Amino acid sequence: MTKAWRDVGSLYQIYPRSFRDLNGDGVGDLNGITLKMDYLSDLGVDAIWISPFFTSPMTDFGYDVADYQNVDPVFGGLDDFRMLLDEAHARDIKVMIDLVPCHTSDQHPWFVESRSGRGNPKRDWYVWRDGNDGHEPNNWISLAGGKSWTFDADSGQYYLHSFLPTQPDLNWDNPEVCLAIKDVVRFWFDMGVDGMRVDAIWGISKDPELRDDTVNYDFHGDSNSYGAYIHDHCKHGPHFQEYLHELASVCDEYDDKQMVFEFYPDERLGDIWQQYHDVIHVHPKATAFFMEHRQNDWHGEHTGWNIMNYVKAAGENIPFFCLGNHDQPRVTSRLGLPRSRALQFLNLLCPGVSVMYYGDEIGMEDVDLTQHDAQDGFHHSLQDDRNRARTPMQWNSSRYAGFANVLPWLPVHSNRKQVNVAKETKDPSSLLWLCRKLLELRHELPILRYGSMEKLDTGNGFVLGFRRQLDGRQLQIYINFADSVQTVWLPNSGRVIIGTNPDIRVDGDVLQLPGYGGVLIDIT
Ligand code: NOJ
């Protein structure tokens, strides 16, 4: 029996293609993850989330599922997954997997049937419509680029896909779809999986009349771009919360399961914190990742209020704080190492669950891909290719960074000799050491996991501060957003518990923080 979700303090995201290749094909696999379970345990993570490893033609690297209840041979088999689960649980690590409930692969038997003719019983499991005067049924644009509709010449209708044409949208307005997806969840929960990260939920309900999205006149790019429209009809439909509630209610059938929604609020559709609140509160066992750091503009006040607003939106449900994921440029590439180190420090001191994307604990950076390496079907510019942030985990300085013995599916970063687990394990000043220490502290100090969090007025515009409190104990967090030393007067004297740099000291009630420094102080 592993710890309860309420007691989980951290979640580590594994992109399975890139963690460890054991079977020698240059692509990571489940046995590779199992092999590294001691690393995860020593690091101090309480739970892992594994991105999709299900049977898939891989047009979107697994987010195009052709069989929800099986493992793609590139990753291994069901027995390998069972072993992974046992090994994780033996170390008190929970396992969360990725559920993709709003679309399947076009190779999924459900879609193959649905496509086979207008009269097929599964026709209505997907969204099929007649054309509009020889054009698409409406103006919706896919997040993967281009129109959201593809014409099927055999049946003479268009089908809807919010992502690639190989990812047709399931029609949640048909109750059979909901039942089928809930059975998928039960399959994995019965096996012992502890939770689901739920993919791309915003389109689970759409405007029933499929009306055009409103044109965004503030946008001055290509009219076929996603940004050219305000997405007021293609997502967040009238049954949005109802369908999410229905999905999350599978958790009620079990002791302790958790669902974490992938959700990016849309500021053009109203207050983003209200949107977070509404999604998080569809069910007590549901929540949504905090994703605002992905566009962190390195402004202390903005960062502080974003965190506070999210904490408030989460309320009694568990907050999950992210710095990035497999769809975003890596935090170290976005902000540079000193700033990202400070932000990681802060993220590991926030309440609830602190989420870490594989490799961020050692400061891995995005790789510059060549045209030859570009494989992401979503983006046609090398700069935006999401695979830049999905390159092989850098375990050591060897040619393929200890990820594989053969040429990996994506290039290893040229910084592998400086940025790798083996080297950082021996270096007390490394990011890896800092992350380990912070994860250790999350276990030692319940206040970090359960305590309240309030923003402080630090009296210094460059320094962001928070107060954490539990059972009469008080800790304070300070982060210097400037590159120069900043002084802060504390309410009373305090003791440094941990800092981003070893030499951070408090002298009476005076704190001197180096540029981009962060510190946790015991004020009690
Ligand atoms: C969100 C996933 O994180 C992303 O990688 C994927 O391409 C889309 N959803 C479609 O499933």
Coordinates of C-alpha atoms and ligand atoms in Angstrom, one line a residue:
M1 CA 0.0 0.0 0.0
T2 CA 1.6 3.3 -1.1
K3 CA 0.9 6.6 0.6
A4 CA -2.4 8.4 0.0
W5 CA -2.6 11.1 -2.7
R6 CA -3.1 13.6 0.1
D7 CA 0.4 12.8 1.3
V8 CA 2.1 12.9 -2.1
G9 CA 4.4 15.9 -2.4
S10 CA 6.0 15.5 -5.8
L11 CA 5.3 14.0 -9.3
Y12 CA 7.9 13.3 -11.9
Q13 CA 6.9 13.3 -15.5
I14 CA 8.6 10.7 -17.7
Y15 CA 8.4 10.9 -21.5
P16 CA 8.9 7.2 -22.1
R17 CA 10.5 7.5 -25.5
S18 CA 13.4 9.4 -24.0
F19 CA 14.1 8.1 -20.5
R20 CA 16.1 4.9 -21.0
D21 CA 16.3 2.5 -23.9
L22 CA 16.9 -1.1 -22.8
N23 CA 15.9 -3.1 -25.9
G24 CA 18.4 -1.4 -28.2
D25 CA 16.2 0.3 -30.7
G26 CA 17.1 3.9 -29.8
V27 CA 13.7 4.6 -28.3
G28 CA 13.1 4.4 -24.5
D29 CA 10.9 1.7 -23.1
L30 CA 9.0 0.5 -19.9
N31 CA 11.8 -1.8 -18.8
G32 CA 14.2 1.2 -19.1
I33 CA 12.0 3.1 -16.6
T34 CA 11.9 0.2 -14.3
L35 CA 15.7 0.0 -14.4
K36 CA 15.8 3.6 -13.2
M37 CA 13.3 3.2 -10.4
D38 CA 16.1 3.5 -7.8
Y39 CA 17.2 6.8 -9.3
L40 CA 13.6 8.1 -8.9
S41 CA 13.4 6.7 -5.4
D42 CA 16.8 8.3 -4.4
L43 CA 15.7 11.5 -5.9
G44 CA 12.8 11.5 -3.5
V45 CA 9.8 11.6 -5.9
D46 CA 6.5 10.3 -4.5
A47 CA 4.8 9.7 -7.8
I48 CA 5.6 9.4 -11.5
W49 CA 3.4 10.2 -14.5
I50 CA 4.3 8.4 -17.7
S51 CA 3.2 9.9 -21.0
P52 CA 1.4 7.5 -23.4
F53 CA 2.9 4.1 -24.0
F54 CA -0.3 2.5 -25.6
T55 CA -0.5 0.9 -29.0
S56 CA -0.2 3.7 -31.5
P57 CA 0.9 4.6 -35.0
M58 CA 2.9 7.4 -33.3
T59 CA 1.8 10.2 -35.6
D60 CA 1.7 12.2 -32.3
F61 CA 4.1 10.0 -30.4
G62 CA 1.5 8.1 -28.5
Y63 CA -1.2 10.8 -28.1
D64 CA -2.9 9.0 -31.1
V65 CA -4.1 5.8 -29.3
A66 CA -5.1 2.8 -31.4
D67 CA -5.6 0.5 -28.4
Y68 CA -6.2 2.0 -24.9
Q69 CA -5.6 -1.3 -23.2
N70 CA -2.3 -2.4 -24.5
V71 CA 1.3 -1.4 -24.7
D72 CA 2.9 -0.4 -28.0
P73 CA 5.6 -3.0 -28.8
V74 CA 8.2 -0.1 -29.0
F75 CA 7.7 0.3 -25.2
G76 CA 7.3 -3.4 -24.3
G77 CA 4.2 -5.3 -23.2
L78 CA 1.6 -5.4 -20.5
D79 CA 3.7 -7.7 -18.3
D80 CA 6.5 -5.1 -18.5
F81 CA 4.1 -2.5 -17.3
R82 CA 2.9 -4.7 -14.4
M83 CA 6.5 -5.1 -13.4
L84 CA 7.1 -1.4 -13.5
L85 CA 4.0 -0.9 -11.3
D86 CA 5.2 -3.4 -8.8
E87 CA 8.7 -1.9 -8.7
A88 CA 7.3 1.6 -8.2
H89 CA 4.9 0.5 -5.5
A90 CA 7.7 -1.4 -3.7
R91 CA 9.4 1.9 -3.3
D92 CA 6.2 3.7 -2.3
I93 CA 6.1 5.6 -5.6
K94 CA 2.6 6.1 -7.1
V95 CA 2.1 5.6 -10.9
M96 CA 0.0 7.9 -13.0
I97 CA -0.6 7.3 -16.6
D98 CA -1.9 9.4 -19.5
L99 CA -5.5 9.1 -20.5
V100 CA -6.4 10.6 -23.9
P101 CA -10.2 10.7 -23.7
C102 CA -11.2 13.2 -26.4
H103 CA -9.7 11.7 -29.5
T104 CA -8.3 8.4 -30.7
S105 CA -6.0 7.4 -33.6
D106 CA -7.6 7.1 -37.0
Q107 CA -6.4 3.5 -36.7
H108 CA -8.4 2.7 -33.6
P109 CA -11.0 0.0 -34.3
W110 CA -13.8 2.4 -33.1
F111 CA -12.8 4.9 -35.8
V112 CA -12.2 2.3 -38.5
E113 CA -15.8 1.1 -37.8
S114 CA -17.2 4.7 -37.6
R115 CA -15.6 5.5 -41.0
S116 CA -16.9 2.4 -42.7
G117 CA -20.3 3.9 -43.4
R118 CA -23.0 6.4 -42.4
G119 CA -25.1 3.6 -41.0
N120 CA -22.5 2.0 -38.8
P121 CA -23.4 1.9 -35.1
K122 CA -20.1 3.6 -34.2
R123 CA -20.7 6.4 -36.7
D124 CA -21.9 8.8 -34.0
W125 CA -18.9 8.0 -31.7
Y126 CA -17.0 10.6 -33.7
V127 CA -18.1 14.0 -35.1
W128 CA -19.2 13.7 -38.7
R129 CA -20.9 16.4 -40.7
D130 CA -21.8 17.3 -44.2
G131 CA -19.8 20.0 -45.9
N132 CA -21.0 23.5 -46.2
D133 CA -21.3 24.4 -49.9
G134 CA -18.3 22.3 -50.7
H135 CA -16.3 23.6 -47.8
E136 CA -15.7 22.5 -44.2
P137 CA -18.7 22.5 -42.0
N138 CA -17.4 25.5 -40.0
N139 CA -14.3 27.6 -39.5
W140 CA -12.7 25.7 -36.7
I141 CA -8.9 25.5 -36.7
S142 CA -6.9 22.6 -35.3
L143 CA -4.3 23.1 -32.6
A144 CA -1.9 21.1 -34.8
G145 CA -2.3 23.6 -37.6
G146 CA -4.8 23.9 -40.5
K147 CA -8.5 23.2 -40.6
S148 CA -10.2 20.9 -37.9
W149 CA -12.1 19.0 -40.6
T150 CA -11.0 16.3 -43.0
F151 CA -13.1 15.1 -45.8
D152 CA -13.7 11.3 -46.1
A153 CA -14.4 10.7 -49.8
D154 CA -15.9 7.2 -49.2
S155 CA -18.8 8.4 -47.0
G156 CA -18.9 11.9 -48.4
Q157 CA -18.7 13.6 -45.0
Y158 CA -16.1 15.5 -42.9
Y159 CA -14.8 14.4 -39.5
L160 CA -13.6 16.7 -36.8
H161 CA -10.1 16.6 -35.3
S162 CA -9.0 19.2 -32.8
F163 CA -5.4 18.1 -33.4
L164 CA -3.9 16.1 -36.4
P165 CA -6.2 14.5 -39.0
T166 CA -4.9 11.2 -37.7
Q167 CA -6.6 12.1 -34.3
P168 CA -10.3 12.2 -34.9
D169 CA -12.3 13.7 -32.0
L170 CA -14.6 11.4 -30.0
N171 CA -18.1 12.6 -29.6
W172 CA -18.8 12.9 -25.9
D173 CA -22.4 13.9 -26.6
N174 CA -22.9 10.2 -27.3
P175 CA -23.2 8.5 -23.8
E176 CA -21.7 5.3 -25.2
V177 CA -18.3 7.1 -25.6
C178 CA -18.3 8.1 -22.0
L179 CA -19.1 4.6 -20.9
A180 CA -16.3 3.2 -23.1
I181 CA -13.7 5.6 -21.8
K182 CA -14.7 5.0 -18.2
D183 CA -14.1 1.3 -18.8
V184 CA -10.6 2.1 -20.0
V185 CA -10.0 3.9 -16.8
R186 CA -11.3 0.9 -14.8
F187 CA -9.0 -1.4 -16.7
W188 CA -5.9 0.5 -15.5
F189 CA -7.2 1.3 -12.0
D190 CA -8.0 -2.4 -11.5
M191 CA -4.4 -3.2 -12.5
G192 CA -3.2 -0.9 -9.7
V193 CA -2.5 2.3 -11.6
D194 CA -3.0 5.2 -9.0
G195 CA -4.1 8.1 -11.2
M196 CA -4.6 9.6 -14.6
R197 CA -3.2 12.7 -16.2
V198 CA -6.1 13.5 -18.5
D199 CA -5.1 14.9 -21.9
A200 CA -6.6 18.0 -23.7
I201 CA -9.9 18.2 -21.9
W202 CA -11.1 21.6 -23.2
G203 CA -12.8 20.1 -26.3
I204 CA -14.7 17.4 -24.4
S205 CA -17.8 19.5 -25.0
K206 CA -18.4 21.7 -28.0
D207 CA -21.1 24.0 -29.2
P208 CA -23.9 21.5 -30.2
E209 CA -24.7 23.6 -33.2
L210 CA -21.0 23.7 -34.2
R211 CA -21.2 27.4 -34.9
D212 CA -18.2 29.3 -36.3
D213 CA -15.6 30.6 -33.9
T214 CA -15.5 34.3 -33.7
V215 CA -12.8 36.0 -35.7
N216 CA -10.0 37.5 -33.6
Y217 CA -9.4 41.0 -35.1
D218 CA -6.4 41.5 -32.8
F219 CA -4.5 38.8 -34.7
H220 CA -2.5 39.9 -37.8
G221 CA -1.2 36.6 -39.0
D222 CA -2.3 33.8 -41.3
S223 CA -6.1 33.4 -41.1
N224 CA -5.6 29.6 -40.9
S225 CA -3.7 30.0 -37.7
Y226 CA -5.2 29.0 -34.3
G227 CA -4.7 32.5 -33.1
A228 CA -6.9 34.0 -35.8
Y229 CA -10.0 33.0 -33.9
I230 CA -11.5 33.3 -30.4
H231 CA -12.3 29.8 -29.5
D232 CA -15.8 30.4 -28.2
H233 CA -17.5 27.5 -29.9
C234 CA -15.0 24.7 -30.5
K235 CA -14.3 24.1 -26.8
H236 CA -15.7 24.7 -23.3
G237 CA -19.2 23.7 -24.5
P238 CA -22.4 23.5 -22.4
H239 CA -21.5 20.0 -21.0
F240 CA -17.9 20.7 -20.2
Q241 CA -18.0 20.3 -16.5
E242 CA -20.7 17.6 -16.6
Y243 CA -18.6 15.3 -18.8
L244 CA -15.5 15.9 -16.7
H245 CA -17.4 15.2 -13.6
E246 CA -18.7 12.0 -15.1
L247 CA -15.2 10.9 -16.1
A248 CA -13.7 11.7 -12.7
S249 CA -16.5 9.9 -10.9
V250 CA -14.8 6.6 -11.7
C251 CA -12.5 7.5 -8.8
D252 CA -15.4 7.0 -6.5
E253 CA -15.4 3.3 -7.2
Y254 CA -11.9 3.0 -5.7
D255 CA -10.1 3.9 -2.5
D256 CA -7.6 6.5 -3.5
K257 CA -7.4 7.5 -7.2
Q258 CA -6.6 10.9 -8.6
M259 CA -7.2 12.7 -11.9
V260 CA -5.2 15.7 -13.0
F261 CA -6.5 17.5 -16.1
E262 CA -4.3 19.1 -18.7
F263 CA -5.9 22.5 -18.9
Y264 CA -4.8 25.8 -20.3
P265 CA -7.3 28.5 -19.4
D266 CA -8.1 30.9 -22.2
E267 CA -8.1 34.6 -21.2
R268 CA -10.3 35.4 -24.2
L269 CA -13.1 33.4 -22.7
G270 CA -13.2 35.2 -19.3
D271 CA -11.4 35.2 -16.0
I272 CA -8.7 32.5 -16.1
W273 CA -8.8 31.8 -12.3
Q274 CA -12.5 31.2 -12.5
Q275 CA -11.8 28.7 -15.4
Y276 CA -9.2 27.0 -13.2
H277 CA -11.6 26.9 -10.3
D278 CA -14.5 25.4 -12.4
V279 CA -12.3 22.7 -13.9
I280 CA -10.6 21.7 -10.7
H281 CA -13.9 21.5 -8.8
V282 CA -15.8 19.2 -11.1
H283 CA -15.0 16.4 -8.5
P284 CA -13.1 16.2 -5.2
K285 CA -10.6 13.7 -6.8
A286 CA -9.9 16.0 -9.7
T287 CA -7.6 18.9 -10.2
A288 CA -5.7 20.7 -13.0
F289 CA -2.0 21.5 -13.4
F290 CA -0.9 25.0 -12.8
M291 CA 0.7 25.9 -16.1
E292 CA 1.3 29.7 -15.8
H293 CA 5.0 29.4 -15.4
R294 CA 5.3 28.3 -19.0
Q295 CA 5.0 32.0 -19.9
N296 CA 6.7 33.3 -16.8
D297 CA 7.8 36.9 -17.7
W298 CA 10.3 37.0 -14.8
H299 CA 8.3 39.5 -12.8
G300 CA 8.1 38.7 -9.1
E301 CA 4.7 40.2 -8.5
H302 CA 3.1 38.5 -11.5
T303 CA 4.6 35.2 -10.4
G304 CA 3.5 35.7 -6.9
W305 CA -0.1 36.5 -7.7
N306 CA -0.3 33.7 -10.3
I307 CA 0.6 31.2 -7.5
M308 CA -1.7 32.7 -5.0
N309 CA -4.7 32.8 -7.4
Y310 CA -4.1 29.2 -8.3
V311 CA -3.9 28.1 -4.7
K312 CA -7.2 29.9 -4.1
A313 CA -8.7 28.3 -7.2
A314 CA -7.6 24.8 -6.0
G315 CA -9.2 25.3 -2.6
E316 CA -9.6 21.9 -0.9
N317 CA -8.5 20.0 -4.1
I318 CA -4.8 19.2 -4.5
P319 CA -2.8 21.8 -6.4
F320 CA -0.2 20.4 -8.9
F321 CA 2.5 23.0 -9.7
C322 CA 4.3 22.6 -13.0
L323 CA 7.2 24.4 -14.6
G324 CA 6.7 22.9 -18.0
N325 CA 6.0 19.6 -19.7
H326 CA 6.7 17.8 -23.0
D327 CA 4.8 20.4 -25.0
Q328 CA 6.8 23.4 -23.7
P329 CA 10.3 24.6 -24.2
R330 CA 12.4 23.5 -21.2
V331 CA 12.4 25.9 -18.2
T332 CA 16.2 26.2 -18.3
S333 CA 16.1 27.2 -22.0
R334 CA 13.3 29.7 -21.3
L335 CA 14.8 31.4 -18.4
G336 CA 18.5 30.5 -18.3
L337 CA 20.0 28.4 -15.5
P338 CA 20.2 30.9 -12.6
R339 CA 16.6 32.0 -13.0
S340 CA 15.2 28.6 -13.6
R341 CA 17.1 27.3 -10.5
A342 CA 15.3 30.0 -8.5
L343 CA 12.0 29.0 -10.0
Q344 CA 12.5 25.3 -9.3
F345 CA 13.5 26.2 -5.8
L346 CA 10.2 28.0 -5.4
N347 CA 8.2 25.3 -7.1
L348 CA 9.5 22.7 -4.7
L349 CA 8.4 24.8 -1.8
C350 CA 4.8 25.2 -2.9
P351 CA 1.9 23.4 -1.3
G352 CA 0.4 20.2 -2.7
V353 CA 2.3 18.4 -5.4
S354 CA 5.4 19.8 -7.1
V355 CA 5.7 18.5 -10.6
M356 CA 9.1 17.9 -12.3
Y357 CA 9.6 17.2 -16.0
Y358 CA 12.3 14.6 -16.6
G359 CA 15.7 16.2 -17.0
D360 CA 14.7 19.5 -15.5
E361 CA 16.3 18.3 -12.2
I362 CA 19.7 18.4 -13.9
G363 CA 19.0 21.5 -16.0
M364 CA 18.6 19.9 -19.4
E365 CA 18.1 22.3 -22.2
D366 CA 16.3 22.3 -25.6
V367 CA 18.2 20.9 -28.5
D368 CA 18.6 22.7 -31.8
L369 CA 17.2 20.2 -34.3
T370 CA 18.1 19.9 -37.9
Q371 CA 15.5 19.4 -40.6
H372 CA 16.6 15.8 -40.6
D373 CA 15.7 15.3 -37.0
A374 CA 12.4 17.2 -37.0
Q375 CA 9.5 14.8 -36.5
D376 CA 6.8 16.8 -34.7
G377 CA 3.7 16.9 -36.9
F378 CA 2.3 19.9 -35.1
H379 CA 4.9 22.5 -36.0
H380 CA 6.6 23.1 -39.2
S381 CA 9.2 25.5 -37.9
L382 CA 12.3 23.9 -36.3
Q383 CA 12.1 26.6 -33.6
D384 CA 8.7 25.4 -32.4
D385 CA 9.3 21.7 -32.7
R386 CA 8.2 20.2 -29.4
N387 CA 10.7 17.5 -29.7
R388 CA 13.4 20.0 -28.8
A389 CA 12.4 19.4 -25.2
R390 CA 12.0 15.6 -25.5
T391 CA 15.6 14.6 -26.1
P392 CA 17.3 11.6 -24.4
M393 CA 17.8 11.8 -20.6
Q394 CA 21.4 12.7 -19.9
W395 CA 22.5 10.0 -17.5
N396 CA 26.3 10.4 -18.1
S397 CA 28.8 12.0 -20.4
S398 CA 29.0 9.1 -22.9
R399 CA 28.2 9.4 -26.6
Y400 CA 24.5 8.7 -26.1
A401 CA 24.4 10.0 -22.6
G402 CA 23.8 6.5 -21.1
F403 CA 20.3 6.6 -22.6
A404 CA 21.0 4.0 -25.3
N405 CA 23.8 2.0 -26.9
V406 CA 22.6 2.8 -30.4
L407 CA 21.7 6.1 -32.1
P408 CA 18.7 7.5 -30.2
W409 CA 15.5 8.6 -31.9
L410 CA 16.4 12.3 -31.2
P411 CA 19.9 13.8 -30.8
V412 CA 21.5 14.0 -27.4
H413 CA 22.3 17.6 -26.3
S414 CA 25.8 18.7 -27.0
N415 CA 26.1 19.8 -23.3
R416 CA 25.9 16.2 -22.1
K417 CA 29.4 16.3 -20.7
Q418 CA 28.5 19.1 -18.3
V419 CA 24.9 18.4 -17.7
N420 CA 24.3 14.8 -16.6
V421 CA 23.2 12.8 -13.6
A422 CA 26.5 11.1 -13.0
K423 CA 28.4 14.4 -12.8
E424 CA 25.8 16.3 -10.8
T425 CA 25.4 13.5 -8.3
K426 CA 29.0 14.2 -7.2
D427 CA 28.7 18.0 -7.2
P428 CA 27.0 19.6 -4.1
S429 CA 26.6 22.8 -6.0
S430 CA 24.6 21.2 -8.8
L431 CA 20.9 21.6 -9.5
L432 CA 20.4 17.9 -8.9
W433 CA 21.7 18.2 -5.3
L434 CA 19.4 21.1 -4.7
C435 CA 16.4 19.3 -6.1
R436 CA 17.2 16.2 -4.0
K437 CA 17.6 18.3 -0.8
L438 CA 14.3 20.0 -1.5
L439 CA 12.5 16.8 -2.1
E440 CA 14.0 15.4 1.1
L441 CA 12.7 18.5 2.9
R442 CA 9.2 18.0 1.5
H443 CA 9.2 14.6 3.3
E444 CA 10.6 16.0 6.5
L445 CA 8.5 19.1 6.9
P446 CA 4.7 18.5 6.6
I447 CA 4.3 22.3 6.5
L448 CA 5.6 22.3 3.0
R449 CA 3.0 19.8 1.8
Y450 CA 0.0 20.8 3.9
G451 CA 0.7 24.3 5.2
S452 CA -1.1 27.5 4.1
M453 CA 0.6 29.9 1.7
E454 CA 0.3 33.7 1.7
K455 CA 2.1 36.3 -0.3
L456 CA 4.2 38.7 1.7
D457 CA 4.9 42.3 1.2
T458 CA 8.7 42.2 1.3
G459 CA 9.2 45.9 1.0
N460 CA 11.6 45.2 -1.9
G461 CA 10.0 45.2 -5.4
F462 CA 12.6 42.7 -6.6
V463 CA 12.0 40.2 -3.9
L464 CA 9.0 37.8 -3.9
G465 CA 8.1 36.4 -0.5
F466 CA 5.6 33.9 0.9
R467 CA 4.6 32.8 4.3
R468 CA 3.9 29.1 4.9
Q469 CA 2.1 28.2 8.2
L470 CA 1.0 25.0 9.9
D471 CA 0.1 24.2 13.5
G472 CA 1.8 27.3 14.9
R473 CA 5.0 26.9 12.8
Q474 CA 5.9 29.5 10.3
L475 CA 8.4 29.4 7.4
Q476 CA 9.1 32.2 4.9
I477 CA 10.3 31.9 1.3
Y478 CA 12.2 34.7 -0.5
I479 CA 13.2 34.7 -4.1
N480 CA 15.3 37.5 -5.6
F481 CA 14.1 38.3 -9.1
A482 CA 17.0 40.8 -9.7
D483 CA 20.5 39.8 -10.8
S484 CA 22.1 41.9 -8.0
V485 CA 22.2 41.5 -4.2
Q486 CA 19.0 42.6 -2.5
T487 CA 18.3 43.3 1.1
V488 CA 15.1 42.4 3.0
W489 CA 14.2 43.1 6.6
L490 CA 12.5 40.1 8.2
P491 CA 9.6 40.5 10.7
N492 CA 11.9 39.0 13.3
S493 CA 15.1 37.0 13.3
G494 CA 15.1 33.7 11.5
R495 CA 17.2 30.6 10.6
V496 CA 18.0 29.6 7.1
I497 CA 16.8 26.1 6.4
I498 CA 17.9 25.9 2.8
G499 CA 19.0 28.3 0.1
T500 CA 19.8 28.2 -3.7
N501 CA 23.3 29.1 -2.7
P502 CA 25.2 27.8 0.4
D503 CA 26.4 31.2 1.5
I504 CA 23.0 32.8 2.1
R505 CA 22.8 34.1 5.7
V506 CA 20.4 35.9 7.9
D507 CA 22.1 38.5 10.2
G508 CA 19.5 39.2 12.9
D509 CA 16.5 40.4 11.0
V510 CA 18.5 41.3 7.8
L511 CA 18.5 39.0 4.8
Q512 CA 20.9 39.6 2.0
L513 CA 19.9 37.7 -1.1
P514 CA 22.3 37.2 -4.0
G515 CA 21.1 37.8 -7.5
Y516 CA 18.4 35.2 -8.4
G517 CA 18.9 33.7 -5.0
G518 CA 16.2 32.0 -3.0
V519 CA 15.9 31.0 0.6
L520 CA 13.6 29.2 3.0
I521 CA 13.7 30.6 6.5
D522 CA 12.3 29.3 9.8
I523 CA 10.7 32.2 11.6
T524 CA 9.1 30.3 14.4
Ligands
NOJ1 C1 -1.7 17.4 -25.3 C2 -0.5 16.6 -25.2 O1 0.3 17.0 -24.1 C3 0.2 16.8 -26.5 O2 1.5 16.3 -26.5 C4 -0.6 16.2 -27.6 O3 0.0 16.5 -28.8 C5 -2.0 16.8 -27.6 N1 -2.6 16.9 -26.3 C6 -3.0 15.9 -28.4 O4 -3.2 14.8 -27.7

